[in-house]
Coordinates of C-alpha atoms in Angstrom, one line a residue:
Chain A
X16 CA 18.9 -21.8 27.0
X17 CA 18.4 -18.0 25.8
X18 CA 18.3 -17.5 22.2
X19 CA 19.1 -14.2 20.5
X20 CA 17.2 -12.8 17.9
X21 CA 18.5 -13.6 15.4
X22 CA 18.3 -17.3 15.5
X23 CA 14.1 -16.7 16.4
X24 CA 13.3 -14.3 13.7
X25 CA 16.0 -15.3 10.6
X26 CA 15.2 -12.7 7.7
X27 CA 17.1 -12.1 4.1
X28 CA 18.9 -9.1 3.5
X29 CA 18.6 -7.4 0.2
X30 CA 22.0 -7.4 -1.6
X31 CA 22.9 -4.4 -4.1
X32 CA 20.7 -5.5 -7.0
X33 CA 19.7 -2.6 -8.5
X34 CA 17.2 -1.8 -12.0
X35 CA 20.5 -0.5 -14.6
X36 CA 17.9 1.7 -17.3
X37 CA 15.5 2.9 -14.9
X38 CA 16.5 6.2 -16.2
X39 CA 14.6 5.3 -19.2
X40 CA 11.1 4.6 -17.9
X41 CA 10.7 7.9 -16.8
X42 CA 7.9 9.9 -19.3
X43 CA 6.9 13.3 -19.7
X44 CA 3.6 13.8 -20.5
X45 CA 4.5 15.5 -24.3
X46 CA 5.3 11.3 -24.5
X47 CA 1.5 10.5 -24.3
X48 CA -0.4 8.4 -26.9
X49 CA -3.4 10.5 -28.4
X50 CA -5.9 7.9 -26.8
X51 CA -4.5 8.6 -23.6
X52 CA -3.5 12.5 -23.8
X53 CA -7.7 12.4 -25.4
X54 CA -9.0 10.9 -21.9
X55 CA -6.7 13.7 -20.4
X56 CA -7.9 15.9 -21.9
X57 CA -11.3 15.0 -21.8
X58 CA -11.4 15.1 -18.1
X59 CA -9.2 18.5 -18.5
X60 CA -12.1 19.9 -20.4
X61 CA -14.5 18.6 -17.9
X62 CA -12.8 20.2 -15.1
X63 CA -12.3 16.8 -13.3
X64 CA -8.4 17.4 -13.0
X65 CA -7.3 19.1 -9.7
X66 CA -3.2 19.1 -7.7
X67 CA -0.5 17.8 -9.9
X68 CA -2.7 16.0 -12.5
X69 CA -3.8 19.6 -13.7
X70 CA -0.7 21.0 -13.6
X71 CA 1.2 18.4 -15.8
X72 CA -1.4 18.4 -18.3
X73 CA -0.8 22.6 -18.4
X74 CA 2.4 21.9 -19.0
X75 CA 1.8 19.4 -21.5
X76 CA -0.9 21.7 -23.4
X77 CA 1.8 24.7 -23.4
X78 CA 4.3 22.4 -25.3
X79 CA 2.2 21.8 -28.0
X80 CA -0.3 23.8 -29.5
X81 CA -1.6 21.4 -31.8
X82 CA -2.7 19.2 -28.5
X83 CA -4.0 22.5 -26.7
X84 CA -6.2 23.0 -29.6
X85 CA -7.3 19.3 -29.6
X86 CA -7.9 19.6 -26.1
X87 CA -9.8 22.8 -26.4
X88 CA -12.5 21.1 -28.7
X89 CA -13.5 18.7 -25.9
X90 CA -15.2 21.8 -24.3
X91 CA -17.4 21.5 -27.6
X92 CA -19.2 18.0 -26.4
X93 CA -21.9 18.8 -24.4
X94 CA -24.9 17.8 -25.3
X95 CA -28.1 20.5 -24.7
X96 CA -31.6 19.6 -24.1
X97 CA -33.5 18.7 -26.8
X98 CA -37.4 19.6 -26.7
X99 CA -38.8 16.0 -25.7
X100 CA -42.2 16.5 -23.5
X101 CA -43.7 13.8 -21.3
X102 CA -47.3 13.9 -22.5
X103 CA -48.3 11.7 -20.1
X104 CA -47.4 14.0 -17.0
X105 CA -51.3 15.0 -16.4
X106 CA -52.2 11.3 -16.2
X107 CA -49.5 11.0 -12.8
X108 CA -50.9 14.2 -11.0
X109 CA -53.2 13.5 -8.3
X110 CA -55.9 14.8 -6.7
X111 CA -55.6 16.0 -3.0
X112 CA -58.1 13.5 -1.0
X113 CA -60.8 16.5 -0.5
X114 CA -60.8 17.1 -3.8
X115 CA -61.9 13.7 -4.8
X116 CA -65.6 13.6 -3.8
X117 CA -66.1 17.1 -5.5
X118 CA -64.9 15.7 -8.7
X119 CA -66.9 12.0 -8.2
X120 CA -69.9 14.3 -8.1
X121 CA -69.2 16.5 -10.8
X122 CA -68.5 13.7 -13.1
X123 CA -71.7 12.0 -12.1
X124 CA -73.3 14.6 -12.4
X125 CA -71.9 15.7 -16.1
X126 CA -72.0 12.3 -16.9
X127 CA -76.0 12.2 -16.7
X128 CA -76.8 15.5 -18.3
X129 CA -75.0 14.3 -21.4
X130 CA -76.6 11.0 -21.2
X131 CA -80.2 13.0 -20.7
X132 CA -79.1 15.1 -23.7
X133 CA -78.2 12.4 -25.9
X134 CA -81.1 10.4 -25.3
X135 CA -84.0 12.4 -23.9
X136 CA -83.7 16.2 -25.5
X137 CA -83.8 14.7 -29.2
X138 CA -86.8 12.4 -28.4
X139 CA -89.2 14.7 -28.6
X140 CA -87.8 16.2 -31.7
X141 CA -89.4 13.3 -33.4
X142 CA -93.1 12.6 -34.7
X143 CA -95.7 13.6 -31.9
X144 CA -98.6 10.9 -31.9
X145 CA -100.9 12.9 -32.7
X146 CA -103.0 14.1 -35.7
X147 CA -101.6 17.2 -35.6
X148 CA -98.2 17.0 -35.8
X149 CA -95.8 15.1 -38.2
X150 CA -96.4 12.9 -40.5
X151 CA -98.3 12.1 -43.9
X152 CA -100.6 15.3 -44.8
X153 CA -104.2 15.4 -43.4
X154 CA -106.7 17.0 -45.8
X155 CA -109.3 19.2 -43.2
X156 CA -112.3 20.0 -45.1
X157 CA -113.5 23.6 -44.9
X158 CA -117.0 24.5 -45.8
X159 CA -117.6 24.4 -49.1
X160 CA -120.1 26.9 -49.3
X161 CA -118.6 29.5 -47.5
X162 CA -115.4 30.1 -49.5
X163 CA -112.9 27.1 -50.1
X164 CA -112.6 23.4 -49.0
X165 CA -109.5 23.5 -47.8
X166 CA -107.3 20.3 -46.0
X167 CA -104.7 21.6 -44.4
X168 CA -101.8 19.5 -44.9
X169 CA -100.8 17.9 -41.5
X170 CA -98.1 15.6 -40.6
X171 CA -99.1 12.6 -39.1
X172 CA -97.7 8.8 -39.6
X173 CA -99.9 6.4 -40.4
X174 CA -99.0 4.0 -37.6
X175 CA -100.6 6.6 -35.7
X176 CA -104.4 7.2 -36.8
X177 CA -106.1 5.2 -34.3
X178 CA -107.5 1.9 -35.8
X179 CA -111.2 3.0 -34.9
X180 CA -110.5 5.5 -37.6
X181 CA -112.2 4.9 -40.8
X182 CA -109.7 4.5 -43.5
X183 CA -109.5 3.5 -46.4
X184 CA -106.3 3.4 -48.6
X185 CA -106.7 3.6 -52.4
X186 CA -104.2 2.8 -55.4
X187 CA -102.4 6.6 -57.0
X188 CA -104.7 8.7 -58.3
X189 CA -107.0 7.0 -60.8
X190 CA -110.6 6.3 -59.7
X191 CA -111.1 8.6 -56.8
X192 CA -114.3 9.5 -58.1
X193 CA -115.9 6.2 -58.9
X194 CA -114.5 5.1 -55.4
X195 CA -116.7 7.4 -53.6
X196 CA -119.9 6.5 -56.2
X197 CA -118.8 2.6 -55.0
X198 CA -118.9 3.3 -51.2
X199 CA -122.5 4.3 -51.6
X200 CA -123.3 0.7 -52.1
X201 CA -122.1 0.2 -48.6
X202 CA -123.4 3.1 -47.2
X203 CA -125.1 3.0 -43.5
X204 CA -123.5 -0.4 -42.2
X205 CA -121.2 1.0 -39.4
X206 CA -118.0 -1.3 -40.5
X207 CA -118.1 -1.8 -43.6
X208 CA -115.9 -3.5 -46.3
X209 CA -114.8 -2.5 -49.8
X210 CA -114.3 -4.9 -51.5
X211 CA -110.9 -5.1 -52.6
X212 CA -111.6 -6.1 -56.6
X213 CA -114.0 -3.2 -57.5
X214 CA -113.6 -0.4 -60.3
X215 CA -112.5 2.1 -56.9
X216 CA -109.3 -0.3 -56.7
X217 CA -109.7 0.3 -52.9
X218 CA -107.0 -1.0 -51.0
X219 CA -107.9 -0.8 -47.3
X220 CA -110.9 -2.0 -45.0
X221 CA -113.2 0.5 -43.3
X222 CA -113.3 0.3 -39.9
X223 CA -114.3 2.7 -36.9
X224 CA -116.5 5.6 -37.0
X225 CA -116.1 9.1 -38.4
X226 CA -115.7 10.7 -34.9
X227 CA -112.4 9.7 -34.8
X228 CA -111.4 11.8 -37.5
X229 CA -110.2 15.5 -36.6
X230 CA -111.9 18.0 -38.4
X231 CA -111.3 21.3 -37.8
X232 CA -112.7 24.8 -39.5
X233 CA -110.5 27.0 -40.5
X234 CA -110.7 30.0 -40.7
X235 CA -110.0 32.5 -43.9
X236 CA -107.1 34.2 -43.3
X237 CA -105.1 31.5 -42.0
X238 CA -105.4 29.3 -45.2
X239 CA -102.3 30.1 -47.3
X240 CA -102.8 32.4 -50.0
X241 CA -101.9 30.0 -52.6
X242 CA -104.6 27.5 -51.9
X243 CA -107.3 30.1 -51.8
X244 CA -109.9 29.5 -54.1
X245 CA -109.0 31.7 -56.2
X246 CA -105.4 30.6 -56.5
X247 CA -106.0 27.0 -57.1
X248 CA -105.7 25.6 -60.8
X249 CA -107.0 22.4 -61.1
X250 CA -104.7 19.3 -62.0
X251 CA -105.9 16.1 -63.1
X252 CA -102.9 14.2 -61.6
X253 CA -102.3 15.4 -58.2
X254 CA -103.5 13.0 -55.6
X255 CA -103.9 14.7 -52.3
X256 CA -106.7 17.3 -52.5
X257 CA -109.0 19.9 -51.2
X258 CA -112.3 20.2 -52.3
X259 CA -113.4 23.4 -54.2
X260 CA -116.4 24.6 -55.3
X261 CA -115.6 24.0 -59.1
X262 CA -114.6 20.5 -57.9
X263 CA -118.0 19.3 -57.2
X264 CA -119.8 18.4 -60.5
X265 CA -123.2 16.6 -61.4
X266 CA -122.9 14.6 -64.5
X267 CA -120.5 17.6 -65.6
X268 CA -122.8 20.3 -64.9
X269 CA -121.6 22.3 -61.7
X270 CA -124.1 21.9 -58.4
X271 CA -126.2 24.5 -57.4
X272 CA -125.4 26.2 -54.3
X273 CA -128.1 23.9 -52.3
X274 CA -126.7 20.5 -53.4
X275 CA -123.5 21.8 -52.1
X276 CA -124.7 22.6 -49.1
X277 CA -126.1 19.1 -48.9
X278 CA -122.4 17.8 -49.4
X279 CA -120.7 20.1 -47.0
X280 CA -121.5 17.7 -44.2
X281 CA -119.9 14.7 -46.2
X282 CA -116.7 17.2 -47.2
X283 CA -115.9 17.9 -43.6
X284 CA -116.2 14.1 -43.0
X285 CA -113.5 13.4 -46.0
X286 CA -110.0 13.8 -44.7
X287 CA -107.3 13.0 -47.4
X288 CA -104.2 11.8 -46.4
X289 CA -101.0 11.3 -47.9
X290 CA -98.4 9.1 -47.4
X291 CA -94.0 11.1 -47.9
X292 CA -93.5 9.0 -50.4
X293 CA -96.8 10.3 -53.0
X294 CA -97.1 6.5 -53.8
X295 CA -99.9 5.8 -52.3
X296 CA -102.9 8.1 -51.0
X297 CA -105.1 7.6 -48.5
X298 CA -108.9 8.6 -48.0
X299 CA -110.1 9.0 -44.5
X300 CA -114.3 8.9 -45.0
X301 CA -117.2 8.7 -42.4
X302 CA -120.1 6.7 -42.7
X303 CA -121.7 9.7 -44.3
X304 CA -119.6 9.4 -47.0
X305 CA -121.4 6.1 -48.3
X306 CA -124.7 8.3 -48.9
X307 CA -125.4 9.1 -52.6
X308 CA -122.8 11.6 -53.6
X309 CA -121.7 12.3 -57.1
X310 CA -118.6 14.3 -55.9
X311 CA -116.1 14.4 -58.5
X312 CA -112.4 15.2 -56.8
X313 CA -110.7 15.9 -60.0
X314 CA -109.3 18.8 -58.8
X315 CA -106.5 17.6 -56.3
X316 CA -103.7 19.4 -55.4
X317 CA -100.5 18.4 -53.3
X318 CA -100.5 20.2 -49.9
X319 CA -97.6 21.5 -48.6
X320 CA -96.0 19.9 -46.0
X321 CA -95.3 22.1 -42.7
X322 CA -91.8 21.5 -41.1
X323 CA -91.7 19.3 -38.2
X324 CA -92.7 21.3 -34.8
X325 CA -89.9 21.7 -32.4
X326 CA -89.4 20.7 -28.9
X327 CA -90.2 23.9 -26.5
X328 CA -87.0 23.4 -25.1
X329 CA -84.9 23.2 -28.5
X330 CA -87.4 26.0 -29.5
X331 CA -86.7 28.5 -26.2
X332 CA -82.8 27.7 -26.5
X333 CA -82.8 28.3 -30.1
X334 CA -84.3 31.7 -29.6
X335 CA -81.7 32.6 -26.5
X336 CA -79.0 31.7 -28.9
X337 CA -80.7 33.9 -31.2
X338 CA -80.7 36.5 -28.3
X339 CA -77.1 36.2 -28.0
X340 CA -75.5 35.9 -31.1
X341 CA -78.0 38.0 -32.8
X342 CA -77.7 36.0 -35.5
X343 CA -80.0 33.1 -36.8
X344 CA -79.5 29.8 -34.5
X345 CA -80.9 26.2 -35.2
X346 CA -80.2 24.8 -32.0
X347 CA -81.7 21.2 -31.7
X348 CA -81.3 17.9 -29.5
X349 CA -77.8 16.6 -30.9
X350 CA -76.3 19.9 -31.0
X351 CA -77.0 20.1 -27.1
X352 CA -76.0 16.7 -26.5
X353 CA -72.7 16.9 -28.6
X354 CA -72.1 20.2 -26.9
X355 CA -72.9 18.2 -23.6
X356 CA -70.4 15.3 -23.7
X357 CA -67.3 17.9 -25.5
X358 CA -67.9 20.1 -22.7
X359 CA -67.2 17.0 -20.3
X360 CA -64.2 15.8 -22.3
X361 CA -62.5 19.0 -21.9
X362 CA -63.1 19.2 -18.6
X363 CA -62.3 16.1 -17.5
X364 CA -60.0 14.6 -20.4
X365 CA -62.5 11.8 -21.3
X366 CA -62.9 10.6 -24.5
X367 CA -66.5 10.0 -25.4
X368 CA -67.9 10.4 -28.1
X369 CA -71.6 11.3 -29.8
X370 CA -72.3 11.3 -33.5
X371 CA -75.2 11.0 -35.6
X372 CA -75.8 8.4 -38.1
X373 CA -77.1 9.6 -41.5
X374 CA -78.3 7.9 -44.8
X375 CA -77.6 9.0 -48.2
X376 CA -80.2 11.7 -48.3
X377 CA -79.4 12.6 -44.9
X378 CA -82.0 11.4 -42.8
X379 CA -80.9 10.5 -39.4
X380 CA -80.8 6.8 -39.2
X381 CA -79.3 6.2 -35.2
X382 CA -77.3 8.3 -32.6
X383 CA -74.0 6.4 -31.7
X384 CA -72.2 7.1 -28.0
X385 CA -69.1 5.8 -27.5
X386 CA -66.9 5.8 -24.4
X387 CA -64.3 4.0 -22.4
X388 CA -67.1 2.8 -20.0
X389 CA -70.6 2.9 -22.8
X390 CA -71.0 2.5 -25.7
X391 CA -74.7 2.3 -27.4
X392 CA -76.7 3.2 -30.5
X393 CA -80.2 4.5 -30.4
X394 CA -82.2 3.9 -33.5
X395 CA -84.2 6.8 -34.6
X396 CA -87.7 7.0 -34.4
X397 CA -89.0 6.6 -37.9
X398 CA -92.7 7.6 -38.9
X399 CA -92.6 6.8 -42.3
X400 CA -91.4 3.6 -44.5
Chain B
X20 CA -43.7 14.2 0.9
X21 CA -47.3 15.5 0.6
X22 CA -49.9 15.2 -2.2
X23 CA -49.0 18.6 -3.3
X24 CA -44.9 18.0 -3.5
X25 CA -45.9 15.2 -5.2
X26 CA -47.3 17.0 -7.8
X27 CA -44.8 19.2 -7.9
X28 CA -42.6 16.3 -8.4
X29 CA -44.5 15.5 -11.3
X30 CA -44.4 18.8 -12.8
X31 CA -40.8 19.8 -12.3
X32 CA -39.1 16.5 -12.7
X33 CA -41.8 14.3 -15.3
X34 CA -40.0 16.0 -18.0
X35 CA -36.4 15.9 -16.8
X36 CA -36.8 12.1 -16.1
X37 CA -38.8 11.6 -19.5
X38 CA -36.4 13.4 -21.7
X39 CA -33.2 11.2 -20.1
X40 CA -34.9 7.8 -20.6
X41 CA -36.4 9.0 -23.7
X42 CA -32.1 9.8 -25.1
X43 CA -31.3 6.5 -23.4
X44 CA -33.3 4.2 -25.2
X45 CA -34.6 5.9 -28.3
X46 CA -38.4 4.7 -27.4
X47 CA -40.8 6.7 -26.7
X48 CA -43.5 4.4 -25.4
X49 CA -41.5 2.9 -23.7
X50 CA -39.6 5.7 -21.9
X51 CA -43.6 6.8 -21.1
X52 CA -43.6 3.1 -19.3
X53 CA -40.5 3.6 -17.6
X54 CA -41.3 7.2 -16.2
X55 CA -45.0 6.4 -15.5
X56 CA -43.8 3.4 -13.6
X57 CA -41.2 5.3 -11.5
X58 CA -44.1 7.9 -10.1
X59 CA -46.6 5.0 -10.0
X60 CA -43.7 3.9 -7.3
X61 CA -43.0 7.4 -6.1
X62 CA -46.8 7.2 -5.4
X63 CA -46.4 4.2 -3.2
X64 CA -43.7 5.5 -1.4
X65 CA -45.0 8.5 -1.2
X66 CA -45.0 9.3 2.8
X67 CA -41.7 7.9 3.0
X68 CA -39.3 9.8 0.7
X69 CA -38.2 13.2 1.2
X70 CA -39.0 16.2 -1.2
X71 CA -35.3 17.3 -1.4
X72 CA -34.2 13.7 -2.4
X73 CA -37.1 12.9 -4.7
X74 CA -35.4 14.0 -8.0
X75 CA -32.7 11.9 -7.2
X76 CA -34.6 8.8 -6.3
X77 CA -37.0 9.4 -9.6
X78 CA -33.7 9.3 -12.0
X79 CA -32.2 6.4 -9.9
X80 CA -35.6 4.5 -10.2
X81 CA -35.8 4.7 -13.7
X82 CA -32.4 4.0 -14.2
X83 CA -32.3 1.1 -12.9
X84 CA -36.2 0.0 -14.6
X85 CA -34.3 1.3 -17.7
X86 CA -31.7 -1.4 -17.4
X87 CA -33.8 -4.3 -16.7
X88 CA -35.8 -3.0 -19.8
X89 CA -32.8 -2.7 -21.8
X90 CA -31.5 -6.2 -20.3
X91 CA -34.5 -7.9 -21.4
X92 CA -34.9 -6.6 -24.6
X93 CA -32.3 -8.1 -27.2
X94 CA -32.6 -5.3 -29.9
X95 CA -31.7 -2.4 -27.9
X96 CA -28.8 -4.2 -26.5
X97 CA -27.9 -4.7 -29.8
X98 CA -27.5 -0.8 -30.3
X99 CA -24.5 -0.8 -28.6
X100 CA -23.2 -3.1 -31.0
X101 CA -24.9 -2.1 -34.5
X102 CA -22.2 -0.3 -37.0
X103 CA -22.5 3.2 -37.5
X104 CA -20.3 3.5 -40.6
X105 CA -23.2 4.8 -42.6
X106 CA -24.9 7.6 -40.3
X107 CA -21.9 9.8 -41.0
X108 CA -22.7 10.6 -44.4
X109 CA -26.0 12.2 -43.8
X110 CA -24.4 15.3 -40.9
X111 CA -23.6 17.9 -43.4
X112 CA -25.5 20.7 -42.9
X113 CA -26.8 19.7 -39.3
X114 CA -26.8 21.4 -36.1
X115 CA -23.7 20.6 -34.0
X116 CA -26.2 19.5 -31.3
X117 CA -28.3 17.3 -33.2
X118 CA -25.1 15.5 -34.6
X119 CA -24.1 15.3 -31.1
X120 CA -27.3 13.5 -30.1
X121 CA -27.1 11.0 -33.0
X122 CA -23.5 10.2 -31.7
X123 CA -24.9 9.7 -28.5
X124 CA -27.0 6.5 -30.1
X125 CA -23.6 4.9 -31.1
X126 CA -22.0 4.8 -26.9
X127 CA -22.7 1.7 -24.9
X128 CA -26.0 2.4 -22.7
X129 CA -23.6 2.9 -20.1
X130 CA -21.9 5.6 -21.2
X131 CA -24.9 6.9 -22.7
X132 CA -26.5 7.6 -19.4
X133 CA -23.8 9.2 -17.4
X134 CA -23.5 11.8 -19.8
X135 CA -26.4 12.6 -20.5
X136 CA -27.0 12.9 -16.4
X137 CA -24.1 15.3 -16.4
X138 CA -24.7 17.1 -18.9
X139 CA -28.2 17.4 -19.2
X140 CA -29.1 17.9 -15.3
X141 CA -25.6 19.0 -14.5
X142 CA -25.0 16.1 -11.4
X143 CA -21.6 15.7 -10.4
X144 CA -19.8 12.5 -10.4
X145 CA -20.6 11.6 -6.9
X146 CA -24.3 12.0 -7.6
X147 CA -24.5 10.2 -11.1
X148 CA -22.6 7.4 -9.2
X149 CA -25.2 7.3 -6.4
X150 CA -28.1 7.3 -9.5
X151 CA -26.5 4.4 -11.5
X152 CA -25.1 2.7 -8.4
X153 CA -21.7 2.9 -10.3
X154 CA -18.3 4.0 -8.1
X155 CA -17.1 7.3 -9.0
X156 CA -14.0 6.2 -11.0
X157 CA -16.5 4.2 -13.3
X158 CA -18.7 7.4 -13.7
X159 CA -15.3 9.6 -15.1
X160 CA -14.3 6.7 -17.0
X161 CA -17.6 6.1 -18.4
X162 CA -17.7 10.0 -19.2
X163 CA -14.0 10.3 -20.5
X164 CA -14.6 7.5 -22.4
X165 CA -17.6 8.6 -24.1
X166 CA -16.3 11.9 -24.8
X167 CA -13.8 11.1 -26.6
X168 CA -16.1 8.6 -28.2
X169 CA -18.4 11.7 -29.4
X170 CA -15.3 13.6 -30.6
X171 CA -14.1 10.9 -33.0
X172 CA -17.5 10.9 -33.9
X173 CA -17.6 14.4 -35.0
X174 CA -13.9 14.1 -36.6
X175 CA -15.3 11.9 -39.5
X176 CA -18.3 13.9 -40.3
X177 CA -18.0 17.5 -42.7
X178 CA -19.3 19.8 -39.3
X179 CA -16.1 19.2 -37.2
X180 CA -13.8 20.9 -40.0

């Protein structure tokens, strides 16, 4: 049996039904909501309309002035860069691979000349061990015949006489005379004691021999002209002395020029010391000091102290600055370190660090270093208490 | 991309990238995050992405770190939301672009960030699209949308008249 197809493929045929108003849902686009004729004319503005779309909202814009002004003002919103840096650009860069070892070894390298500068150059700055340099003054005696018994003030710590020396330490001022009339009970025995309760209010123990004791002449013309004989007034009070000739006295008569030559040997054996602080003085004696010797020291006088001797290296740079500059330069160990370690901040973006610690009267207590990787404080070296 | 386009990278675009984050999310330490994070993966990448692509890839990339920033941190999603009734009594007297730029605060994130790629770095629709992984209707909406969002902005403060 064939079958047509119609009977296979039965469909519905649309009957006349049509939509009455359609007429009415026809718009123009002067009928647009201001939301919608806004996010026309936003993409108007915007240039994002292209074919037809532009060309009705033209025609819509001519219509009405009021809406081409509207739209007009959407060509106001742009926004414009504000000025807003990424400081953390440098941080991202990176080094080409050759570059790398060149900078490892420059930072090494900058990296232990600051730490040598912090810690080494400023060392030496401090008290030398020795006699002669810094430290609590050091009375030289001069001949006494000649022109002046003079002691040369000298900086030298205490800590750093060496214990053979023979020293004695005595209470301020009073009794420096009777002290030396009290040693002679104890004269010739090659260590010996004062004892502690007599009139010379001696303080210390005698030890050592007089060999240890500098002594050095000196001559005229370097002695300061206001401790020239000449120059010095007597003062009852002042504790650290040289030795004149008007100092030495018998029973308050003045000696004669041959009793002070018998002395002269025991003056260049006396070395008076001084502590920074004044409080307490110290007498430096030989055995030859115990003999028989009426020596009055009234007349005592406080010795300058010289300032503290620089490093040769702070001293050569300090005068090549001078060169420069031509102007006065005080270069010293922290100035080269600090100028060290800012050198290798800038250079390399670090961060360290390097400051000196100071009490109230401005003596340098430590040196701090700080960085991401160290950090460490080095006390400074103190010669005095 | 070599060492030295990298760089380059990082000096021509650090900025760009920076200043976009920076006006998305109102944080500076964090936009520093977001931007150093994107060249740390630039870095990684770095023999593998083209020089002509890499500005693209660098705003995509933070984008997109941007949004899981912004998706795990409840506050700033709650600037999309906060009421801005009382920010447009203080923009008489300002500049027409700083205004603009305090408006910007008030937009949805999303919004936010397609402008500010069109109309700070100029990108067309296609390309902010490819950036924010958005289609290109959603970009012009987004835009549209925003615009006239800034505009009404500007109606109710004393520098529109």
């Amino acid at each position: 049996m064939a079958m047509t197809e119609d009977t296979d493929l039965p469909r519905l045929t649309p009957l006349d039904d049509r939509l009455q108003g359609k007429g009415r849902l026809f718009r123009r686009p002067e009928e647009l909501t201001d939301e919608q004729f806004d996010l026309l004319a936003a993409a108007w503005a915007d240039d994002a309309l292209s074919g037809d779309s532009l060309a009705e909202t033209e025609e819509a814009l001519t219509s009405s002035p009021e809406r081409r002004m509207r739209a007009e003002s959407f060509r106001q919103i742009r926004l414009y860069p504000l000025i807003d840096r990424w400081e953390g650009r440098n941080r991202m860069l990176k080094a080409a691979p050759g570059t790398y070892a060149i900078r490892r070894i420059l930072i090494v390298t900058l990296t232990v000349a600051a730490a040598l500068g912090a810690l080494v150059i400023p060392g030496p700055l401090k008290t030398k061990p020795d006699n002669k340099s810094a430290g609590p003054a050091v009375a030289e005696a001069q001949k006494i015949g000649e022109a002046i018994t003079i002691a040369e003030a000298q900086t030298t710590g205490e800590a750093l006489i060496p214990e053979a020396s023979p020293v004695i330490k005595t209470q301020p001022a009073a009794g420096v005379t009777s002290a030396t009339q009290n040693m002679n009970q104890t004269a010739g025995a090659a260590n010996p004691s004062i004892d502690k309760t007599s009139s010379t209010r001696l303080a210390g123990v005698i030890s050592g021999s007089a060999a240890d004791i500098t002594s050095k002449p000196r001559p005229v013309g370097m002695i300061p002209e206001s401790l020239r004989p000449e120059r010095i007034v007597p003062q009852q009070n002042d504790i650290t002395a040289s030795v004149t000739n008007s100092s030495i006295h018998a029973n308050g008569e003045p000696r004669t020029t041959a009793e002070i030559a018998e002395y002269r040997d025991l003056a260049e054996s006396i070395a008076l010391m001084h502590d920074f602080s004044g409080a307490v003085p110290l007498l430096a004696v030989g055995p030859e000091a115990f003999r028989p010797a009426p020596l009055e020291l009234k007349n005592i006088i406080r010795l300058p102290v010289p300032e503290r001797e620089e490093n040769w290296i702070v001293r050569g740079l300090s005068l090549l600055a001078e060169a420069i500059t031509k102007e006065p330069t005080s270069v010293d160990g922290y100035f080269i370190a600090d100028a060290c370690i800012k050198g290798v901040n800038r250079v390399l973006g670090w961060e360290m660090e390097l400051e000196q610690e100071k009490n109230n009267e401005g003596e340098q207590l430590a040196t701090n270093f700080s960085s991401s990787l160290l950090t460490f404080s080095a006390p400074a070296k103190k010669n005095h208490h | 991309m070599t060492v030295k386009e990298y760089n380059n990278a990082v000096r021509e675009f650090g900025d760009h990238v920076y200043r976009f984050i920076f006006r998305s999310i109102k944080d500076r330490h964090r936009a520093d995050d977001i931007v150093q994070d994107s060249y740390e993966k630039l870095w990684r990448y770095v023999t593998e992405i083209e020089y002509g692509a890499v500005k693209s890839w660098l705003f995509s990339t933070a984008y997109n770190r941007m949004i899981d920033v912004i998706r795990k941190d409840s506050r700033l999603v709650g600037v999309e939301y906060y009421d801005d009734s009382s920010l447009y009594a203080e923009e008489n007297g300002s500049d027409l672009n700083e205004v603009l730029h305090r408006a910007l605060e008030t937009l949805p994130p999303a919004q936010r960030s397609v402008i500010l790629l069109r109309d700070y770095e100029g990108y067309s629709y296609k390309e902010i699209a490819d950036i924010t992984a958005l289609s290109e209707a959603q970009v012009k909406t987004y835009i549209f949308r925003g615009r006239v969002a800034l505009r009404n902005y500007l109606e109710k403060t004393s520098i529109w008249q």
